[in-house]
Amino acid sequence: MADRLVADVMVERLKAWGVNRVFGYSGDGINGFMGALRRSTEGRSGGAADSADAGAGVEFVQARHEETAAFMAVGHAKYTAQVGVVTSTQGPGAVHLLNGLYDAKLDSVPVVAIIGQQSRSVLGSAYMQEIDLLTLFKDVAAQFAQMVSTPEQLPMVLDRAFRTALETRTPCVVIVPHDIQKAPAPELDQEHGIIVTAPEWQPARVLPHDDDLARAAEVLGAGSKVAFLVGQGAKSAQAEVIALAQQLDAGITTSLLGKPYMDETLPFAAGTMGHLGSTASAHLMGNCDTLLIIGSNDPWTEFYPKPGAARAVQVDIDGRKVGNRYPVEVGLVGDAAETLARLAELLNGAGGQPGGPPEAGARKQWRADVEEQVRSWRSLAEERSRVPAKPVNPELVVRELSGRLPRNAQVSVDVGSCVYWYARQLTLPEGVPAHLSGTLASMGCSVPYGIAAKLARPDRPVVALAGDGAMQMAGIAELVTVAHRWRQWSDPRFVVCVFNNRDLAEVTWEQRETESEPRFPASQEIPDFPYAGYAELLGLTGIRVDSPEQLASAWDRALAAERPVVIEVLTDPDVPLLPPFPAGAEKLDGMRSALSEEGESGEGAAALLDTYAGQEASQT
């Protein structure tokens, strides 16, 4: 074997791009790359390298499935703001990557997938596990997908994949046939047809034009009832968002992805918007006359102001998203922090723009109204968490965590009804990241995300919130990965809270709400599983909670444990996923009709729905 192979060049290029970890699952089509990863950490002779050499290598993290490996890469990108890298073999391994890569695409995070392929000599022969990978990844990696055809091409293709992923915040795919991986590493000379590239990329400084900033300041300055919708694009602009909101007496709501980037203890922070959002957010968006959208592409358009009811300005680094959800009057393509700072200057009069509303005191009254709505929502959230349930109210599960969450924690959230309780009941300490599959909304992401977060920062505790459906889909398998790795973590705390209600509760309530259809047990019931007992079998700690009185001590014990913990809480699937009014009020008749068809089995859910509706009606 040659001293240095193309596969070794692949690893060297990853290191040059700052990659220290690759997630994946091995197979014959990617085995050349696997060998190079081994050599990067163990030394070229195959023996153990010294600690300095080992530390300079690229770690391979084996998942239990390629889909969860892709979720880990997405989680790595979300928690670290770096490129996540995943690898798999050809054929079935490549197909399994798609769900995680679509998660990256729809939530706009940079991921590079390095995928094996059969050797070039057999391509086109319908060989075993041969599929057309470029066609397979054409949509998910629309910005860049390339198969390496010659050894000389490899560095350039990898460089372009990383640059494109970073520039467009999308997944990119590099396909490397097996024989290319095993080929001798080429020396790239200056000649026709050879392109020598460098692993280098720096973000551009993007600012709107002055005329557009002036128009936006005019719109915002004329508003009496200003609302901000804050998304993940405001991650680095939290101080600027709050300062401008104070200046305009604005209320603030967030998208689901924007929730971690707003201090929800502020008196004018109305919480999350949309179907799973707060009543204060619904009031804010339904009554404002001016809307500023900051780094958000939130799809819940029925919870925006009615088109024409509010003048709107949107700030986004990606011009493709401006005006994508609401008919904005002024679109500003630029970095959120610098754009908001410039708007603040203009609204202070530095640029000659009006700084006050058309009516004296109108904004102060609006702010007072928003703050009253926020107080009412917080009271309602507390009241709902205490509603008796059989056996445990899932809202209380998250509320009991809220005041206990360590200030250096990292949070991952799965898709399902637990997202509602996260959005409505969890107040994140400043600086605590929380991530989920926000736009693809794929189940099974929380434990893989949590593992990626823990590997990136092993000194920080992780809390993952997951429904039982998501755990059976992917989480149970990845607990094996947690059991395999936790002794390497300086802080061993990794807490998975499983909402065990034996039902796909979010879809059950969607059937009732959007289809006026009763619950379909054959599709909705899921088998019971001893999550806490399974954790014990793996050498972890399992805690089973079947009464609300046990919740506080369960969280205290889990967050003080010296090994990972699975808290299994028996929760009530009948607790309704009621949208905030007025949208929720419009859904009541259909939901009640569906529940009436369920007969005796639907009586508990109907009673709780009436309780929730009555609480909200009395508040509004």
Coordinates of C-alpha atoms in Angstrom, one line a residue:
M1 CA 0.0 0.0 0.0
A2 CA 1.3 3.5 -0.9
D3 CA 2.4 5.6 2.0
R4 CA -0.2 8.2 1.5
L5 CA -3.6 7.7 -0.1
V6 CA -6.4 9.9 -1.3
A7 CA -8.3 8.8 1.9
D8 CA -5.5 10.4 3.9
V9 CA -5.9 13.6 1.9
M10 CA -9.6 13.6 2.8
V11 CA -8.7 13.5 6.5
E12 CA -6.0 16.1 6.2
R13 CA -8.5 18.4 4.4
L14 CA -11.1 17.9 7.1
K15 CA -8.5 18.9 9.7
A16 CA -7.6 22.0 7.6
W17 CA -11.2 23.0 7.8
G18 CA -11.2 22.6 11.6
V19 CA -13.2 19.4 11.7
N20 CA -12.4 17.3 14.7
R21 CA -15.3 14.9 14.6
V22 CA -17.1 12.8 12.0
F23 CA -20.4 11.1 12.7
G24 CA -21.4 8.0 10.7
Y25 CA -21.6 4.3 10.2
S26 CA -19.1 2.3 8.3
G27 CA -19.4 -0.1 5.3
D28 CA -17.3 -1.4 2.4
G29 CA -17.9 1.6 0.2
I30 CA -16.4 4.0 2.7
N31 CA -13.7 1.7 4.2
G32 CA -10.8 3.5 2.7
F33 CA -11.9 6.7 4.5
M34 CA -12.4 4.7 7.7
G35 CA -8.8 3.5 7.5
A36 CA -7.5 7.0 7.1
L37 CA -9.5 8.1 10.1
R38 CA -7.9 5.3 12.1
R39 CA -4.5 6.3 11.0
S40 CA -5.1 9.9 11.9
T41 CA -5.6 8.9 15.6
E42 CA -3.5 5.8 15.9
G43 CA -0.4 6.5 13.8
R44 CA 0.5 5.3 10.3
S45 CA 2.0 2.0 11.5
G46 CA -1.4 0.9 13.1
G47 CA -0.1 1.1 16.6
A48 CA -1.2 3.6 19.2
A49 CA 0.2 7.1 18.6
D50 CA 1.4 9.4 21.3
S51 CA -1.2 11.6 23.0
A52 CA -0.3 14.7 20.9
D53 CA -0.8 12.8 17.7
A54 CA -4.0 11.3 18.8
G55 CA -5.3 14.6 19.9
A56 CA -4.6 16.0 16.4
G57 CA -6.7 13.3 14.7
V58 CA -10.3 13.3 13.5
E59 CA -12.5 11.3 15.8
F60 CA -15.1 9.0 14.3
V61 CA -18.4 8.8 16.2
Q62 CA -20.3 5.6 15.4
A63 CA -24.1 6.0 15.6
R64 CA -26.5 3.2 15.7
H65 CA -28.0 4.2 12.3
E66 CA -27.0 6.5 9.5
E67 CA -30.1 8.6 10.0
T68 CA -29.2 9.4 13.6
A69 CA -25.6 10.0 12.5
A70 CA -26.9 12.7 10.2
F71 CA -29.0 14.1 13.1
M72 CA -25.8 14.2 15.1
A73 CA -24.0 16.2 12.4
V74 CA -26.9 18.6 12.3
G75 CA -26.8 18.9 16.1
H76 CA -23.1 19.5 16.0
A77 CA -23.7 22.4 13.5
K78 CA -26.5 23.9 15.6
Y79 CA -24.7 23.7 19.0
T80 CA -21.2 24.8 17.7
A81 CA -22.0 27.0 14.7
Q82 CA -19.4 24.9 12.8
V83 CA -19.9 22.5 9.9
G84 CA -21.2 19.1 10.9
V85 CA -19.7 16.2 9.0
V86 CA -21.4 12.8 8.4
T87 CA -20.2 9.8 6.5
S88 CA -21.8 6.6 5.2
T89 CA -21.3 3.8 2.7
Q90 CA -23.2 3.7 -0.6
G91 CA -26.6 2.3 -1.2
P92 CA -28.7 1.8 1.9
G93 CA -26.4 3.8 4.1
A94 CA -26.6 6.8 1.7
V95 CA -30.4 6.5 1.6
H96 CA -30.6 6.6 5.4
L97 CA -28.8 10.0 5.5
L98 CA -31.6 11.8 3.7
N99 CA -33.8 12.7 6.7
G100 CA -31.0 14.3 8.7
L101 CA -29.7 16.1 5.6
Y102 CA -33.2 17.5 5.0
D103 CA -33.2 18.7 8.6
A104 CA -30.1 20.6 7.9
K105 CA -31.5 22.1 4.7
L106 CA -34.8 23.2 6.2
D107 CA -33.3 24.7 9.4
S108 CA -30.4 26.3 7.4
V109 CA -27.3 24.8 9.0
P110 CA -24.1 23.8 7.3
V111 CA -23.4 20.0 6.9
V112 CA -21.1 18.1 4.6
A113 CA -21.8 14.4 3.9
I114 CA -19.0 12.3 2.6
I115 CA -20.5 9.2 1.0
G116 CA -18.8 6.1 -0.4
Q117 CA -19.7 4.6 -3.8
Q118 CA -18.8 1.4 -5.7
S119 CA -15.6 1.6 -7.7
R120 CA -15.7 3.4 -11.0
S121 CA -15.0 0.2 -12.9
V122 CA -18.5 -1.2 -12.1
L123 CA -20.6 1.9 -12.1
G124 CA -23.4 1.6 -14.6
S125 CA -23.6 -2.2 -14.3
A126 CA -26.4 -2.3 -11.7
Y127 CA -23.8 -3.6 -9.3
M128 CA -24.7 -4.6 -5.7
Q129 CA -25.8 -1.5 -3.7
E130 CA -25.2 0.7 -6.7
I131 CA -27.7 3.6 -6.9
D132 CA -27.5 6.9 -8.6
L133 CA -26.3 9.0 -5.7
L134 CA -26.2 12.3 -7.5
T135 CA -29.9 11.9 -8.4
L136 CA -30.7 10.8 -4.9
F137 CA -29.2 13.9 -3.4
K138 CA -30.2 16.3 -6.1
D139 CA -32.8 18.1 -4.0
V140 CA -31.4 18.0 -0.5
A141 CA -28.0 19.1 -1.6
A142 CA -29.1 21.4 -4.4
Q143 CA -26.4 23.9 -3.7
F144 CA -23.5 21.4 -4.1
A145 CA -23.4 17.6 -4.8
Q146 CA -20.4 16.2 -6.7
M147 CA -18.9 12.8 -7.3
V148 CA -15.1 12.7 -7.3
S149 CA -13.9 11.1 -10.6
T150 CA -10.1 11.5 -10.2
P151 CA -7.7 11.7 -7.2
E152 CA -6.6 15.1 -8.3
Q153 CA -10.2 16.4 -8.0
L154 CA -10.6 15.5 -4.3
P155 CA -9.2 18.5 -2.5
M156 CA -11.0 21.0 -4.7
V157 CA -14.4 19.2 -4.3
L158 CA -14.1 19.0 -0.5
D159 CA -13.1 22.7 -0.4
R160 CA -16.1 23.7 -2.5
A161 CA -18.4 21.6 -0.4
F162 CA -17.3 23.3 2.8
R163 CA -17.3 26.8 1.3
T164 CA -20.8 26.2 -0.1
A165 CA -22.1 24.8 3.1
L166 CA -20.9 27.7 5.1
E167 CA -21.9 30.4 2.6
T168 CA -25.4 29.0 1.9
R169 CA -26.0 27.3 5.3
T170 CA -27.1 24.1 3.6
P171 CA -26.1 20.4 3.4
C172 CA -23.5 19.6 0.7
V173 CA -22.6 16.1 -0.6
V174 CA -19.3 14.7 -1.7
I175 CA -19.3 11.2 -3.2
V176 CA -16.0 9.3 -3.3
P177 CA -15.8 5.9 -5.1
H178 CA -14.0 3.2 -3.3
D179 CA -11.1 3.0 -5.8
I180 CA -10.5 6.7 -5.5
Q181 CA -10.2 6.5 -1.7
K182 CA -7.5 3.8 -2.2
A183 CA -5.6 5.5 -4.9
P184 CA -2.2 7.1 -4.2
A185 CA -2.4 10.7 -3.1
P186 CA -1.5 12.9 -6.1
E187 CA 1.0 15.8 -6.2
L188 CA -0.9 18.7 -7.7
D189 CA 1.3 20.6 -10.2
Q190 CA 0.4 23.7 -12.1
E191 CA -0.9 22.5 -15.3
H192 CA -4.0 22.8 -17.5
G193 CA -7.0 20.9 -16.1
I194 CA -5.6 20.8 -12.5
I195 CA -7.2 23.2 -9.9
V196 CA -5.3 23.8 -6.7
T197 CA -7.6 25.3 -4.0
A198 CA -7.3 26.3 -0.4
P199 CA -9.5 25.4 2.7
E200 CA -10.4 29.0 3.4
W201 CA -13.7 30.9 3.8
Q202 CA -14.7 34.0 5.7
P203 CA -18.2 35.5 6.0
A204 CA -18.9 38.7 4.2
R205 CA -20.1 41.8 6.0
V206 CA -23.6 42.3 4.6
L207 CA -25.4 45.6 5.2
P208 CA -28.5 47.1 3.6
H209 CA -28.4 50.2 1.4
D210 CA -28.8 53.5 3.2
D211 CA -32.0 54.3 1.3
D212 CA -33.6 51.1 2.4
L213 CA -32.6 51.6 6.0
A214 CA -34.1 55.1 5.8
R215 CA -37.4 53.7 4.4
A216 CA -37.5 51.0 7.1
A217 CA -36.9 53.6 9.8
E218 CA -39.8 55.7 8.5
V219 CA -42.1 52.7 8.7
L220 CA -41.0 51.7 12.2
G221 CA -41.0 55.3 13.4
A222 CA -44.6 55.8 12.3
G223 CA -45.9 52.8 14.2
S224 CA -47.9 53.1 17.4
K225 CA -48.2 49.4 18.1
V226 CA -44.9 47.7 17.1
A227 CA -44.3 44.0 17.3
F228 CA -41.0 42.1 16.8
L229 CA -41.0 38.5 15.5
V230 CA -37.5 37.2 16.3
G231 CA -36.0 34.0 14.8
Q232 CA -32.8 32.1 14.9
G233 CA -31.2 34.8 12.6
A234 CA -31.1 37.0 15.6
K235 CA -28.7 34.7 17.5
S236 CA -25.9 37.2 17.5
A237 CA -28.1 40.3 17.8
Q238 CA -29.9 39.7 21.2
A239 CA -28.7 43.0 22.7
E240 CA -29.6 45.0 19.6
V241 CA -33.1 43.4 19.5
I242 CA -33.8 44.4 23.1
A243 CA -32.4 47.9 22.8
L244 CA -34.5 48.6 19.7
A245 CA -37.6 47.1 21.3
Q246 CA -37.1 49.4 24.3
Q247 CA -36.7 52.4 22.0
L248 CA -39.9 51.6 20.1
D249 CA -41.9 50.3 23.1
A250 CA -42.4 47.1 21.1
G251 CA -43.5 43.7 22.3
I252 CA -41.4 40.7 21.2
T253 CA -42.5 37.2 20.2
T254 CA -40.2 34.5 18.8
S255 CA -40.4 31.7 16.4
L256 CA -39.8 28.2 17.8
L257 CA -36.2 28.3 16.5
G258 CA -35.8 31.8 17.9
K259 CA -36.9 31.0 21.5
P260 CA -33.4 30.4 22.8
Y261 CA -32.3 33.8 21.6
M262 CA -34.7 35.9 23.7
D263 CA -34.8 36.5 27.4
E264 CA -38.3 35.4 28.2
T265 CA -38.2 36.9 31.6
L266 CA -38.5 40.4 30.1
P267 CA -41.9 41.9 30.8
F268 CA -42.6 42.6 27.1
A269 CA -41.4 39.1 25.9
A270 CA -44.6 37.4 24.8
G271 CA -43.1 34.0 24.3
T272 CA -43.3 31.7 21.3
M273 CA -45.8 32.4 18.4
G274 CA -47.9 30.1 16.4
H275 CA -50.0 27.0 17.0
L276 CA -47.9 26.0 20.0
G277 CA -47.4 29.5 21.2
S278 CA -48.7 31.7 23.9
T279 CA -51.9 33.8 24.3
A280 CA -49.7 36.9 24.7
S281 CA -48.1 36.2 21.4
A282 CA -51.4 35.8 19.7
H283 CA -52.5 39.2 21.1
L284 CA -49.3 40.9 20.1
M285 CA -49.5 39.6 16.5
G286 CA -53.2 40.1 16.2
N287 CA -53.3 43.7 17.3
C288 CA -50.0 45.4 16.2
D289 CA -50.0 48.0 13.5
T290 CA -46.3 47.5 12.6
L291 CA -44.3 44.3 12.4
L292 CA -40.5 43.9 12.4
I293 CA -39.4 40.4 11.4
I294 CA -35.8 39.6 12.4
G295 CA -34.1 36.5 11.1
S296 CA -37.3 34.4 11.0
N297 CA -38.9 32.4 8.3
D298 CA -41.6 30.9 10.6
P299 CA -44.3 29.0 8.7
W300 CA -47.3 29.7 11.0
T301 CA -48.6 32.4 8.7
E302 CA -52.2 32.2 10.1
F303 CA -50.8 33.7 13.4
Y304 CA -49.2 36.7 11.7
P305 CA -51.2 39.9 11.4
K306 CA -53.8 39.7 8.7
P307 CA -52.2 40.9 5.4
G308 CA -52.6 44.7 5.2
A309 CA -53.3 45.0 8.9
A310 CA -49.7 45.9 9.7
R311 CA -46.9 47.7 7.9
A312 CA -43.9 45.3 7.9
V313 CA -40.1 45.5 7.7
Q314 CA -38.0 42.3 7.5
V315 CA -34.3 41.9 8.3
D316 CA -32.5 38.7 7.1
I317 CA -29.0 37.8 6.0
D318 CA -30.6 35.6 3.2
G319 CA -32.5 37.7 0.7
R320 CA -34.4 34.7 -0.5
K321 CA -36.4 34.8 2.8
V322 CA -37.4 38.4 2.7
G323 CA -41.1 38.7 2.0
N324 CA -41.4 34.9 2.1
R325 CA -44.1 34.7 4.8
Y326 CA -45.7 38.2 4.9
P327 CA -46.1 41.1 2.5
V328 CA -43.4 43.3 3.8
E329 CA -43.1 47.0 2.8
V330 CA -39.3 47.2 3.3
G331 CA -36.9 44.3 3.1
L332 CA -33.4 44.7 4.5
V333 CA -30.8 42.1 3.5
G334 CA -28.0 42.3 6.1
D335 CA -26.5 41.1 9.3
A336 CA -29.1 41.4 12.1
A337 CA -26.9 43.1 14.7
E338 CA -25.4 45.7 12.5
T339 CA -28.7 46.4 10.7
L340 CA -30.6 46.9 14.0
A341 CA -27.9 49.1 15.4
R342 CA -28.1 51.3 12.3
L343 CA -31.9 51.5 12.5
A344 CA -31.6 52.5 16.1
E345 CA -29.4 55.4 15.1
L346 CA -31.8 56.5 12.4
L347 CA -34.8 56.4 14.8
N348 CA -32.8 58.5 17.3
G349 CA -32.8 61.2 14.7
A350 CA -29.2 60.8 13.5
G351 CA -30.4 60.3 10.0
G352 CA -33.2 62.8 10.1
Q353 CA -36.0 60.2 10.4
P354 CA -39.0 60.6 12.6
G355 CA -38.4 59.1 16.0
G356 CA -41.9 59.2 17.6
P357 CA -45.3 57.8 16.9
P358 CA -48.2 59.9 15.5
E359 CA -49.9 60.0 18.9
A360 CA -48.2 61.0 22.0
G361 CA -48.4 58.2 24.6
A362 CA -49.8 55.7 22.2
R363 CA -46.7 53.5 22.3
K364 CA -46.5 53.6 26.1
Q365 CA -50.1 52.4 26.2
W366 CA -49.3 49.7 23.8
R367 CA -46.4 48.5 25.8
A368 CA -48.5 48.5 29.0
D369 CA -51.1 46.4 27.2
V370 CA -48.5 44.0 26.0
E371 CA -47.0 43.6 29.5
E372 CA -50.5 42.9 30.9
Q373 CA -51.0 40.2 28.3
V374 CA -47.6 38.7 29.2
R375 CA -48.6 38.6 32.9
S376 CA -51.9 37.0 32.1
W377 CA -50.2 34.4 29.9
R378 CA -47.7 33.5 32.6
S379 CA -50.5 33.1 35.1
L380 CA -52.4 30.9 32.6
A381 CA -49.3 28.7 32.0
E382 CA -48.9 28.2 35.7
E383 CA -52.6 27.4 36.1
R384 CA -52.6 24.9 33.3
S385 CA -49.6 23.0 34.6
R386 CA -51.5 22.4 37.8
V387 CA -54.6 21.0 36.1
P388 CA -55.1 17.4 37.5
A389 CA -54.3 14.7 34.9
K390 CA -54.1 10.9 34.7
P391 CA -51.6 10.4 36.1
V392 CA -49.2 13.3 35.4
N393 CA -49.8 16.6 33.5
P394 CA -47.0 16.8 30.9
E395 CA -47.0 20.6 31.3
L396 CA -46.0 20.2 34.9
V397 CA -43.1 18.0 33.9
V398 CA -41.4 20.8 32.0
R399 CA -42.5 23.5 34.5
E400 CA -40.7 21.6 37.3
L401 CA -37.6 21.6 35.1
S402 CA -37.8 25.3 34.3
G403 CA -36.4 26.6 37.6
R404 CA -33.9 23.7 38.0
L405 CA -32.2 23.8 34.6
P406 CA -28.5 24.4 35.2
R407 CA -27.2 27.7 33.8
N408 CA -24.6 25.9 31.7
A409 CA -27.0 23.2 30.4
Q410 CA -27.6 22.3 26.8
V411 CA -31.1 21.3 25.8
S412 CA -32.4 19.1 22.9
V413 CA -36.1 18.7 22.2
D414 CA -37.8 16.1 20.1
V415 CA -40.8 16.5 17.8
G416 CA -44.2 15.7 19.2
S417 CA -46.4 17.1 22.0
C418 CA -43.3 17.7 24.2
V419 CA -42.5 20.6 21.8
Y420 CA -45.6 22.4 23.0
W421 CA -44.6 22.1 26.7
Y422 CA -41.1 23.2 25.9
A423 CA -42.4 26.3 24.0
R424 CA -44.9 27.2 26.7
Q425 CA -43.4 26.1 30.0
L426 CA -39.6 26.2 29.8
T427 CA -37.8 29.4 30.5
L428 CA -34.2 29.0 29.3
P429 CA -31.4 30.7 31.4
E430 CA -29.5 33.2 29.3
G431 CA -26.9 31.4 27.2
V432 CA -28.5 28.0 27.3
P433 CA -28.8 26.6 23.8
A434 CA -31.9 24.6 22.9
H435 CA -32.4 22.9 19.5
L436 CA -34.9 20.7 17.7
S437 CA -35.9 19.8 14.2
G438 CA -37.8 23.0 13.7
T439 CA -38.9 23.1 10.1
L440 CA -38.6 19.5 8.9
A441 CA -40.2 18.6 12.3
S442 CA -38.7 15.1 12.2
M443 CA -39.2 12.7 15.2
G444 CA -36.1 11.0 16.6
C445 CA -33.8 14.0 16.8
S446 CA -33.4 14.8 20.5
V447 CA -31.1 12.0 21.7
P448 CA -28.7 12.3 18.6
Y449 CA -28.7 16.1 19.0
G450 CA -28.0 15.7 22.7
I451 CA -25.1 13.4 22.0
A452 CA -23.6 15.9 19.5
A453 CA -24.0 18.7 22.1
K454 CA -22.3 16.5 24.8
L455 CA -19.4 15.5 22.6
A456 CA -18.8 19.2 21.6
R457 CA -18.9 20.4 25.3
P458 CA -18.5 17.4 27.6
D459 CA -18.2 19.7 30.6
R460 CA -21.8 20.8 30.3
P461 CA -24.9 18.9 31.3
V462 CA -27.5 17.9 28.6
V463 CA -31.2 17.6 29.0
A464 CA -33.2 16.0 26.2
L465 CA -37.0 16.1 26.1
A466 CA -38.6 13.3 24.1
G467 CA -42.0 11.6 23.6
D468 CA -42.3 7.9 23.7
G469 CA -42.9 7.7 19.9
A470 CA -39.7 9.5 19.2
M471 CA -37.8 7.2 21.7
Q472 CA -39.2 4.1 20.0
M473 CA -38.3 5.6 16.6
A474 CA -34.6 6.4 17.3
G475 CA -33.9 7.3 20.9
I476 CA -33.9 3.9 22.4
A477 CA -31.1 2.8 20.1
E478 CA -29.0 5.9 20.7
L479 CA -29.2 5.3 24.4
V480 CA -26.7 2.6 23.6
T481 CA -24.3 5.2 22.3
V482 CA -24.8 7.2 25.5
A483 CA -24.0 4.1 27.6
H484 CA -20.9 3.5 25.4
R485 CA -19.5 7.0 25.8
W486 CA -20.5 8.6 29.0
R487 CA -17.5 7.7 31.0
Q488 CA -15.4 9.9 28.7
W489 CA -17.3 13.0 29.7
S490 CA -15.9 15.3 32.4
D491 CA -19.5 16.1 33.4
P492 CA -21.5 12.8 33.1
R493 CA -24.9 14.4 33.4
F494 CA -27.1 13.5 30.4
V495 CA -30.8 13.5 31.3
V496 CA -33.4 12.1 28.9
C497 CA -36.9 12.8 30.0
V498 CA -39.4 10.5 28.3
F499 CA -43.1 11.6 28.1
N500 CA -44.6 8.1 28.2
N501 CA -48.3 8.5 27.3
R502 CA -48.6 5.4 25.0
D503 CA -49.9 7.6 22.2
L504 CA -48.7 9.7 19.3
A505 CA -50.4 12.5 21.0
E506 CA -49.6 15.4 18.6
V507 CA -50.9 13.5 15.6
T508 CA -54.0 12.4 17.6
W509 CA -54.9 16.0 18.4
E510 CA -54.1 17.1 14.8
Q511 CA -56.6 14.5 13.6
R512 CA -59.2 16.0 15.9
E513 CA -58.4 19.6 15.1
T514 CA -57.6 19.7 11.4
E515 CA -59.7 16.8 10.2
S516 CA -62.5 16.7 12.8
E517 CA -61.7 13.0 12.9
P518 CA -61.8 10.8 16.1
R519 CA -58.6 9.2 17.3
F520 CA -57.6 6.1 15.3
P521 CA -56.2 3.7 17.8
A522 CA -54.6 1.4 15.3
S523 CA -52.4 4.3 14.1
Q524 CA -52.0 6.2 17.3
E525 CA -51.5 3.7 20.1
I526 CA -47.9 2.7 20.6
P527 CA -46.7 -0.2 22.7
D528 CA -45.6 0.5 26.3
F529 CA -41.9 0.1 26.9
P530 CA -39.9 0.2 30.2
Y531 CA -37.7 3.2 29.4
A532 CA -36.4 3.6 33.0
G533 CA -35.8 -0.2 33.2
Y534 CA -34.0 -0.3 29.9
A535 CA -31.7 2.5 31.1
E536 CA -30.8 0.4 34.1
L537 CA -30.0 -2.6 31.8
L538 CA -27.6 -0.3 30.0
G539 CA -25.8 0.7 33.2
L540 CA -27.5 4.1 33.4
T541 CA -29.9 5.4 36.0
G542 CA -33.6 4.9 35.5
I543 CA -36.3 6.9 37.3
R544 CA -40.0 6.2 36.8
V545 CA -42.5 8.8 37.8
D546 CA -46.2 8.0 38.0
S547 CA -47.5 10.9 40.2
P548 CA -47.0 14.6 40.1
E549 CA -45.6 14.6 43.7
Q550 CA -42.6 12.7 42.4
L551 CA -41.5 15.2 39.7
A552 CA -39.5 17.6 41.7
S553 CA -37.4 15.0 43.4
A554 CA -36.9 13.1 40.1
W555 CA -35.5 16.2 38.4
D556 CA -33.3 17.0 41.5
R557 CA -31.9 13.5 41.5
A558 CA -31.3 13.4 37.8
L559 CA -29.5 16.7 37.7
A560 CA -27.2 15.7 40.5
A561 CA -26.5 12.2 39.2
E562 CA -23.0 10.9 38.5
R563 CA -24.1 9.1 35.3
P564 CA -26.7 9.6 32.6
V565 CA -30.4 9.3 33.6
V566 CA -33.6 8.4 31.9
I567 CA -36.6 9.9 33.6
E568 CA -39.7 8.1 32.5
V569 CA -42.9 10.0 33.3
L570 CA -46.3 8.5 32.8
T571 CA -48.2 11.4 31.3
D572 CA -51.7 12.0 30.2
P573 CA -52.3 12.0 26.4
D574 CA -55.7 13.8 26.9
V575 CA -54.1 17.1 27.9
P576 CA -55.1 19.2 24.8
L577 CA -52.8 20.9 22.3
L578 CA -55.1 23.9 22.1
P579 CA -53.8 26.7 19.9
P580 CA -54.0 30.2 21.4
F581 CA -57.3 32.1 20.9
P582 CA -58.7 33.3 18.6
A583 CA -57.4 30.5 16.4
G584 CA -58.0 28.0 19.1
A585 CA -61.6 29.1 19.5
E586 CA -62.3 28.5 15.8
K587 CA -61.1 24.9 16.2
L588 CA -63.2 24.0 19.2
D589 CA -66.3 22.8 17.4
G590 CA -64.4 20.4 15.1
M591 CA -62.4 19.0 18.1
R592 CA -65.5 18.5 20.2
S593 CA -67.2 16.8 17.3
A594 CA -64.3 14.4 16.9
L595 CA -64.2 13.7 20.6
S596 CA -67.9 12.9 20.7
E597 CA -67.3 10.2 18.1
E598 CA -64.8 8.6 20.4
G599 CA -67.5 7.9 23.0
E600 CA -66.4 7.0 26.5
S601 CA -62.7 6.9 25.6
G602 CA -62.8 10.5 24.6
E603 CA -64.6 11.9 27.6
G604 CA -61.4 12.7 29.6
A605 CA -59.9 14.6 26.6
A606 CA -63.2 16.5 26.1
A607 CA -63.3 17.5 29.7
L608 CA -59.8 18.8 29.7
L609 CA -60.4 20.6 26.4
D610 CA -63.4 22.4 28.0
T611 CA -61.2 23.3 31.0
Y612 CA -58.5 24.8 28.8
A613 CA -61.0 26.6 26.6
G614 CA -62.7 28.1 29.6
Q615 CA -59.5 29.3 31.1
E616 CA -58.5 31.0 27.9
A617 CA -61.9 32.5 27.3
S618 CA -62.0 34.0 30.8
Q619 CA -58.6 35.5 30.3
T620 CA -59.4 37.1 26.9

